[in-house]
PDB file of C-alpha atoms and ligand atoms in Angstrom:
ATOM      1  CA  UNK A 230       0.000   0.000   0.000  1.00 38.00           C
ATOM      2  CA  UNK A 231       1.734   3.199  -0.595  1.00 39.00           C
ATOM      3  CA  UNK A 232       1.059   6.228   1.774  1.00 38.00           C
ATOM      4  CA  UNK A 233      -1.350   8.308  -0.314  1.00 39.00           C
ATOM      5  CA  UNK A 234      -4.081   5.613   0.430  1.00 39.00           C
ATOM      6  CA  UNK A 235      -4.454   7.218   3.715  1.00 39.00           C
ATOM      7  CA  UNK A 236      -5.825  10.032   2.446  1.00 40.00           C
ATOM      8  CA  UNK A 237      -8.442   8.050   0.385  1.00 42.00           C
ATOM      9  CA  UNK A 238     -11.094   7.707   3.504  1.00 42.00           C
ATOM     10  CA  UNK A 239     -10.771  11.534   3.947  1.00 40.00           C
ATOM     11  CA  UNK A 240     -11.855  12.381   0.007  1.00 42.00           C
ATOM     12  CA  UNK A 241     -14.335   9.603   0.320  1.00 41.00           C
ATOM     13  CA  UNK A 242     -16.201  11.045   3.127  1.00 40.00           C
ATOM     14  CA  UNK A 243     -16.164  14.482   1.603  1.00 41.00           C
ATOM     15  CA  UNK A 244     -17.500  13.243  -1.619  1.00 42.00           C
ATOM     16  CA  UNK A 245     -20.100  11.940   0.149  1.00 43.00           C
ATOM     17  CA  UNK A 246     -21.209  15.154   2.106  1.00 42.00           C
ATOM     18  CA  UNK A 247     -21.102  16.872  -1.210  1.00 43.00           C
ATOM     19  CA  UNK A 248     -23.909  14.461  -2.656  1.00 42.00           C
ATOM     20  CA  UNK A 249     -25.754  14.426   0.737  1.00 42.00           C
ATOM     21  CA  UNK A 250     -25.549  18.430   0.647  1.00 43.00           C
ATOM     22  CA  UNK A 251     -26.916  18.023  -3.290  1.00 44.00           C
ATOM     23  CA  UNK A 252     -29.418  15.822  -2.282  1.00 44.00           C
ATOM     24  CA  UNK A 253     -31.085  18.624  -0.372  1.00 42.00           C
ATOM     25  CA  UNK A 254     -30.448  21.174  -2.329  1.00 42.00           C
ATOM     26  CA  UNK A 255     -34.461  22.826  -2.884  1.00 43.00           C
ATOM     27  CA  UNK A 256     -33.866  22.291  -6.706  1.00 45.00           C
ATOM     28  CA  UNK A 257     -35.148  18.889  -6.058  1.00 50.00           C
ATOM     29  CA  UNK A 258     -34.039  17.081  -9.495  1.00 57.00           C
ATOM     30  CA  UNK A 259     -30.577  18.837  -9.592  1.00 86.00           C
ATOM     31  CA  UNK A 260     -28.594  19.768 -12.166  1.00 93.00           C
ATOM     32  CA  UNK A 261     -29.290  18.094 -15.841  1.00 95.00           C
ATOM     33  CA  UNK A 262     -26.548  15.075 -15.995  1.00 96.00           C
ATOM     34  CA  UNK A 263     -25.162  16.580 -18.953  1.00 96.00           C
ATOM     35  CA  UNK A 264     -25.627  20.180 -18.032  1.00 95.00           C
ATOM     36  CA  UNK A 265     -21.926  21.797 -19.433  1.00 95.00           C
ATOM     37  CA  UNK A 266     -21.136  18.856 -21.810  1.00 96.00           C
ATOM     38  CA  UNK A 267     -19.712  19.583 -24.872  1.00 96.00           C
ATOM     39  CA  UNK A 268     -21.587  17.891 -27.404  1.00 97.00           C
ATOM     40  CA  UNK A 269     -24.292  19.501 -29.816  1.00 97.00           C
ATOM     41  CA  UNK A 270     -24.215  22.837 -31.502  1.00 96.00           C
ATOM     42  CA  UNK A 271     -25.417  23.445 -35.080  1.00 97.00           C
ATOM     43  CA  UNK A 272     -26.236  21.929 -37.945  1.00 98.00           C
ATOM     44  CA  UNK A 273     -28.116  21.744 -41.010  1.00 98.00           C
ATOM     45  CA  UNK A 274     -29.317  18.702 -42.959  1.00 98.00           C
ATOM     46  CA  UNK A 275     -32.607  17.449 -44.945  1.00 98.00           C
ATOM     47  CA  UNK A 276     -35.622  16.207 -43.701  1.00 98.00           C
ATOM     48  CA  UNK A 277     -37.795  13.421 -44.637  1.00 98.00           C
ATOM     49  CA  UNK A 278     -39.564  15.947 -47.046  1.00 98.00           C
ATOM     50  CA  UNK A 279     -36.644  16.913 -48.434  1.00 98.00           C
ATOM     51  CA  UNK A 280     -36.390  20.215 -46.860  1.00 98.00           C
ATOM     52  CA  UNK A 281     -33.100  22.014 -45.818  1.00 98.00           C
ATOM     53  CA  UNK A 282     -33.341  21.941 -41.571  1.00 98.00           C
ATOM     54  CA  UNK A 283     -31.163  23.943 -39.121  1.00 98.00           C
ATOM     55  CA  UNK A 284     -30.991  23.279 -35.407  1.00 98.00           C
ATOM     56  CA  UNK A 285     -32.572  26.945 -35.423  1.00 97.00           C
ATOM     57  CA  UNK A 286     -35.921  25.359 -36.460  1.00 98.00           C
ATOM     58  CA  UNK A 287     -36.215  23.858 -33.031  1.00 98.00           C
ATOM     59  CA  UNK A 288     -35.916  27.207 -31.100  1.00 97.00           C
ATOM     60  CA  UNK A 289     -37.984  26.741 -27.789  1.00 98.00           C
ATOM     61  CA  UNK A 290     -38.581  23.068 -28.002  1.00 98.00           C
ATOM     62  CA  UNK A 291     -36.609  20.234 -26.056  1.00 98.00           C
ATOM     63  CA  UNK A 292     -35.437  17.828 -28.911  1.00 98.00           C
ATOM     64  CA  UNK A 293     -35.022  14.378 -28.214  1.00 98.00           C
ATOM     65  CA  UNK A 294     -32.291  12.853 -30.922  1.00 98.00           C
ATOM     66  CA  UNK A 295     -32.144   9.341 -32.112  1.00 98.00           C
ATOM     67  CA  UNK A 296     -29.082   8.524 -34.438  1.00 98.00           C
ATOM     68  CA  UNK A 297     -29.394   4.920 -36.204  1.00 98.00           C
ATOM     69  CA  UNK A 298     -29.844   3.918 -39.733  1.00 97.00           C
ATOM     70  CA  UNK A 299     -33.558   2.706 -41.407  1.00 97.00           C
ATOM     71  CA  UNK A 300     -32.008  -0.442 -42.246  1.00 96.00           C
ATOM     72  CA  UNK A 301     -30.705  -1.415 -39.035  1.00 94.00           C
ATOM     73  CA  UNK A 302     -32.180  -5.020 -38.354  1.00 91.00           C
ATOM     74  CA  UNK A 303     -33.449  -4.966 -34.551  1.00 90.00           C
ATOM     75  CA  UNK A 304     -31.476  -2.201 -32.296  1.00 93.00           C
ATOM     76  CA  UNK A 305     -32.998   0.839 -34.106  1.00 96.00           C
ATOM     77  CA  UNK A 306     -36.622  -0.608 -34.764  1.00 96.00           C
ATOM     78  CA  UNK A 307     -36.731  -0.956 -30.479  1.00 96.00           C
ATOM     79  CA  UNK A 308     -35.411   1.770 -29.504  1.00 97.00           C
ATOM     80  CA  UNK A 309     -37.294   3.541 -31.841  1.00 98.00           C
ATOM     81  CA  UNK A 310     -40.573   1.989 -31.061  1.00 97.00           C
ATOM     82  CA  UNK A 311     -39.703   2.538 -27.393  1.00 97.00           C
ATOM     83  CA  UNK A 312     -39.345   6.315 -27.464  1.00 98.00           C
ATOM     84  CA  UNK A 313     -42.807   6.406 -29.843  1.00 98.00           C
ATOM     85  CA  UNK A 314     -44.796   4.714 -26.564  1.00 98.00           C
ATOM     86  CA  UNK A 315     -42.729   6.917 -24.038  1.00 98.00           C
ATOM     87  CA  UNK A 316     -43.906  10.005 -26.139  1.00 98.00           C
ATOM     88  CA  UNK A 317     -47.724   8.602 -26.782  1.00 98.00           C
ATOM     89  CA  UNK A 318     -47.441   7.744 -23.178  1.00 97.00           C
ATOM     90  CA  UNK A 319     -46.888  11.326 -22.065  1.00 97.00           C
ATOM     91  CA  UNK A 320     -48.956  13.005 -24.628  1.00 98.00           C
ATOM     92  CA  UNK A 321     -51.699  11.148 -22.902  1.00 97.00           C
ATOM     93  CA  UNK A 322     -50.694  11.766 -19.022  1.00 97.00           C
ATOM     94  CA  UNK A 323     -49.054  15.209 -19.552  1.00 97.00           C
ATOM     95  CA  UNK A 324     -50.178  16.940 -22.854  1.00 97.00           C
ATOM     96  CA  UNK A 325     -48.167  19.890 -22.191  1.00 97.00           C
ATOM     97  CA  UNK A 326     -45.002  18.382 -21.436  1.00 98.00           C
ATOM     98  CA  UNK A 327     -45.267  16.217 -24.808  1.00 98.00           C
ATOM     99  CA  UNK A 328     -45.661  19.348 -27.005  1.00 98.00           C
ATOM    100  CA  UNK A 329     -42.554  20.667 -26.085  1.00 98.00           C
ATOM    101  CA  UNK A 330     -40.738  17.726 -26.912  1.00 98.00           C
ATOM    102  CA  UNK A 331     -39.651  17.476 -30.789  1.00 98.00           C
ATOM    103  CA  UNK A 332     -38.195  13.664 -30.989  1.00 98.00           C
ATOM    104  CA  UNK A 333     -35.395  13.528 -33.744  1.00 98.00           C
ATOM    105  CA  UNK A 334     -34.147  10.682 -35.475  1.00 98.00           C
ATOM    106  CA  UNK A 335     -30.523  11.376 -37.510  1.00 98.00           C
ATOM    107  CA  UNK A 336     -29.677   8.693 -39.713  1.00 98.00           C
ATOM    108  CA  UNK A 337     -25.906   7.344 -39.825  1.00 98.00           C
ATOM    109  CA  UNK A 338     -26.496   5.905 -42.932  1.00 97.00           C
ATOM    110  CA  UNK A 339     -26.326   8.853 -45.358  1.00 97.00           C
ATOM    111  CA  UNK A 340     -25.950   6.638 -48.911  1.00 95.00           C
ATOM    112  CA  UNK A 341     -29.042   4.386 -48.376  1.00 96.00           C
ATOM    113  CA  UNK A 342     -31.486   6.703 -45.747  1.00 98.00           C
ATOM    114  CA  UNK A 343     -32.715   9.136 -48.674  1.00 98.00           C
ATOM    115  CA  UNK A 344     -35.379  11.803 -47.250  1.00 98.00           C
ATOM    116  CA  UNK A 345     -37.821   9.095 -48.981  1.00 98.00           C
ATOM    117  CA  UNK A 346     -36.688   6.375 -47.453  1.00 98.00           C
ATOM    118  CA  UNK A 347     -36.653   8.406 -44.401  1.00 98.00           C
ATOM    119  CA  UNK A 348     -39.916   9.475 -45.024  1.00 98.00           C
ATOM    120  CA  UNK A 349     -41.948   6.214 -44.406  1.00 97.00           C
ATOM    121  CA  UNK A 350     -39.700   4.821 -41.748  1.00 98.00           C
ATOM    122  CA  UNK A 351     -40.671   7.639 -39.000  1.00 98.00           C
ATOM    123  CA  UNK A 352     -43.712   7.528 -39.536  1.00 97.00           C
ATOM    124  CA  UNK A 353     -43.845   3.621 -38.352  1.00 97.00           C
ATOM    125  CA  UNK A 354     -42.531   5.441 -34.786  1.00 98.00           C
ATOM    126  CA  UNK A 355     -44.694   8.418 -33.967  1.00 98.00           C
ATOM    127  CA  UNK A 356     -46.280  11.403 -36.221  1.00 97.00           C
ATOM    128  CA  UNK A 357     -44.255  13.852 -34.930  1.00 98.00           C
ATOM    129  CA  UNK A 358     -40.842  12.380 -35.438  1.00 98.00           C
ATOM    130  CA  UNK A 359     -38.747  14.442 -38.244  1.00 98.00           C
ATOM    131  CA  UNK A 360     -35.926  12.488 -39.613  1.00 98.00           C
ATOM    132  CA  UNK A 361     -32.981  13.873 -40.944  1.00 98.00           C
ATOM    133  CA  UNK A 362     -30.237  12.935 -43.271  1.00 98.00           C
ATOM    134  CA  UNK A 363     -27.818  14.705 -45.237  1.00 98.00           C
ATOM    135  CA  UNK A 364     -24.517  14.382 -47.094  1.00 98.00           C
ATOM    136  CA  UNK A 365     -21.884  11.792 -45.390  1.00 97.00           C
ATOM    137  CA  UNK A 366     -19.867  14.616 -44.515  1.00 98.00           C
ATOM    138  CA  UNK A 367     -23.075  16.398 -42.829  1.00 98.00           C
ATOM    139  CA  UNK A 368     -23.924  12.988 -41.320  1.00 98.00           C
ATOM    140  CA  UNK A 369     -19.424  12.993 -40.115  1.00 97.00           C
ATOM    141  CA  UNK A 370     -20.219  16.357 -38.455  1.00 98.00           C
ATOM    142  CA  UNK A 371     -23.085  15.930 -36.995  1.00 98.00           C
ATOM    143  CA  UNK A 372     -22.376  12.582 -35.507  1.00 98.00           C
ATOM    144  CA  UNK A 373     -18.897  13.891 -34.268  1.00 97.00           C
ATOM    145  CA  UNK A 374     -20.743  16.888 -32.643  1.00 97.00           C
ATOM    146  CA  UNK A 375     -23.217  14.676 -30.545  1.00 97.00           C
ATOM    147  CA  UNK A 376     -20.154  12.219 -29.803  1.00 96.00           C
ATOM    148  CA  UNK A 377     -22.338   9.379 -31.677  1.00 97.00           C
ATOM    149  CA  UNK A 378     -20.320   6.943 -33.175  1.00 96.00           C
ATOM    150  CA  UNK A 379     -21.090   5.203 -36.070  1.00 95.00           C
ATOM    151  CA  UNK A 380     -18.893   3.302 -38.595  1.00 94.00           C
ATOM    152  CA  UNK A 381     -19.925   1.178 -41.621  1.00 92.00           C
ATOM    153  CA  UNK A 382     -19.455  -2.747 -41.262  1.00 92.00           C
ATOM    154  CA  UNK A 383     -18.264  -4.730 -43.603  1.00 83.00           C
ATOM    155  CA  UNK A 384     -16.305  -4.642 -47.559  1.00 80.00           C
ATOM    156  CA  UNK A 385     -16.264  -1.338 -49.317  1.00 77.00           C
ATOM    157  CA  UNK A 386     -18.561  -0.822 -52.136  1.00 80.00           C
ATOM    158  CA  UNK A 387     -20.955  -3.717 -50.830  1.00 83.00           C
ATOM    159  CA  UNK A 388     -24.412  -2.832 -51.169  1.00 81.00           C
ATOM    160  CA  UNK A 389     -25.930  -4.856 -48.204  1.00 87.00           C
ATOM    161  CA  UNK A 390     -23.844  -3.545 -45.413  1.00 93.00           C
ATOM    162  CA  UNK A 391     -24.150  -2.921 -41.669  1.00 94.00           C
ATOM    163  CA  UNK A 392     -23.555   0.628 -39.339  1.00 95.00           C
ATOM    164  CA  UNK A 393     -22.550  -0.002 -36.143  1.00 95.00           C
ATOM    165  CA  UNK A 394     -23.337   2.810 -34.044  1.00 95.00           C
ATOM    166  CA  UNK A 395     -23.658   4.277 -30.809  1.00 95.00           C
ATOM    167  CA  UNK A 396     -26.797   3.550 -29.285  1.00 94.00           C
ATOM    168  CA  UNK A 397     -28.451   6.485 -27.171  1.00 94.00           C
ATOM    169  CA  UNK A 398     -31.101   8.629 -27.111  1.00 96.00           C
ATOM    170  CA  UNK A 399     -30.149  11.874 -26.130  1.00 98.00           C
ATOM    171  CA  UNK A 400     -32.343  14.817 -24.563  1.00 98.00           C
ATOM    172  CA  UNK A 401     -31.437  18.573 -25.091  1.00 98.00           C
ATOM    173  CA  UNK A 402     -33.055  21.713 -24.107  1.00 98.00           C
ATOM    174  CA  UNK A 403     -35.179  24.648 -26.019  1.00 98.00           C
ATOM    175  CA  UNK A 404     -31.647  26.459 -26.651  1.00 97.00           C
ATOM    176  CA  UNK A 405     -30.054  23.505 -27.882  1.00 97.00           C
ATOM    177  CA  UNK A 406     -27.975  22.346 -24.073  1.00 97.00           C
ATOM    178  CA  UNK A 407     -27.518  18.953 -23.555  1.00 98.00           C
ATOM    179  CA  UNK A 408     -29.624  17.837 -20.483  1.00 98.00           C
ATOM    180  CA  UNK A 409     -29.203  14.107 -20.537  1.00 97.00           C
ATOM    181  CA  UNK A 410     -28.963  10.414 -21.468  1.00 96.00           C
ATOM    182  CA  UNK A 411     -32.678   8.800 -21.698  1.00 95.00           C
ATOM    183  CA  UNK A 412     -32.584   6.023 -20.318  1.00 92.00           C
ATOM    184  CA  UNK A 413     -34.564   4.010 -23.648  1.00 89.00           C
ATOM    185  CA  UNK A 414     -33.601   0.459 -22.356  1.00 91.00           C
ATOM    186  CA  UNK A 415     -36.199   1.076 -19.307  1.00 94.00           C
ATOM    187  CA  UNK A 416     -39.226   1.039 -21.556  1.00 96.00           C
ATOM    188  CA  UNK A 417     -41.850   4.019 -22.311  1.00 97.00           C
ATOM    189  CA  UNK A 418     -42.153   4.269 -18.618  1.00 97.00           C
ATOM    190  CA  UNK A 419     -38.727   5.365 -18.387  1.00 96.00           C
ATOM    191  CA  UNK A 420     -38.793   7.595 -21.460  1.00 97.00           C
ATOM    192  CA  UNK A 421     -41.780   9.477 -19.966  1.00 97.00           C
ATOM    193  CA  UNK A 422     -40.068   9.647 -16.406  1.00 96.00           C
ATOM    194  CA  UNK A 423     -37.081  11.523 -17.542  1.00 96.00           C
ATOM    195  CA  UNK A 424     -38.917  13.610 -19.743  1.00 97.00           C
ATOM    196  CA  UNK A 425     -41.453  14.771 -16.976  1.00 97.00           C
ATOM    197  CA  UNK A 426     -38.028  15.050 -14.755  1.00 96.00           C
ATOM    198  CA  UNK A 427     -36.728  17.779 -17.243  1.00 97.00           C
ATOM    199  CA  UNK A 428     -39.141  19.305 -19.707  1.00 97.00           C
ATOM    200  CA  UNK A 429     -40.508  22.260 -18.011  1.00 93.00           C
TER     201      UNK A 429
HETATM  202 NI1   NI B 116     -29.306   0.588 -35.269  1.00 89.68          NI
END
């Protein structure tokens, strides 16, 4: 054991105090998880109509981002379906909370996701969920911005190929500030919980 192990109980105790102290802090929920992160900022790509959409367009509304590909076997079909119950779920319990939320999906998938391919594919979801593409090097920015990974699988130039890719759903505020990870993996329940926790 060398000697600065000693000091490890002392830090361990304060960090402790600091949560209790946060804990009880009036705010009640706290600070967003991802409140100062530096992921987001601007963009601009094409919607499923083939319109030209900035992250302008979404002034005032808390955006709720999905990035996956239409062709994605299982993971994105889930997840997707997931955050369209969490959302029909909370339009039903707290109509005014759901109509500030604009769910997003951003495809990774540039070459195949076309705005028509796009087009039918969120609709399967929920009615309100716009789905963007763009050029790959939109769809390189964008994804780098958000910290999404994505990377094609398998030989170049196939046509049936895979996109592994990060797999999140990520909530940020009416001025475009991160405010957290959703947890999607904990059903619609979950998705409406941590909306109701941070749409105001
Ligand atoms: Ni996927």
């Amino acid at each position: 054991m060398n000697e600065t192990a000693s000091f490890r109980p002392l830090s361990l105790l304060l960090f402790g105090f600091a949560l209790l102290l946060a804990a009880c802090s009036p705010s009640g929920a706290g600070d967003p998880p991802l409140k100062g992160a530096s992921i987001g900022g601007p963009f601009t790509l094409t919607d499923q109509d083939g319109r030209r959409v900035s992250d302008t367009a979404f002034k005032g509304k808390y955006r709720l981002f999905y990035f996956g590909f239409t062709y994605c076997p299982d993971v994105c079909p889930v997840d997707l379906q997931v955050i369209g119950q969490g959302l029909r779920q909370i339009e039903k319990s707290d109509p005014d909370i759901a109509a500030k939320v604009q769910p997003i999906f951003i495809s990774v998938d540039p070459e195949r996701d076309t705005p028509a391919v796009i087009k039918q594919y969120v609709a399967a979801f929920h009615p309100r969920l716009i789905g963007l593409t763009g050029t790959p090097a939109e769809i390189k920015d964008v994804t780098k911005r958000f910290g999404v990974y994505s990377a094609k699988q398998g030989q170049e130039g196939a046509k049936d190929y895979l996109v592994d890719h990060s797999r999140i759903t990520l909530l940020f505020g009416p001025g475009g500030e991160p405010i957290a990870i959703v947890p999607h993996e904990k059903g619609a329940g979950g998705i409406a919980e941590e909306l109701k926790r941070w749409v105001k």
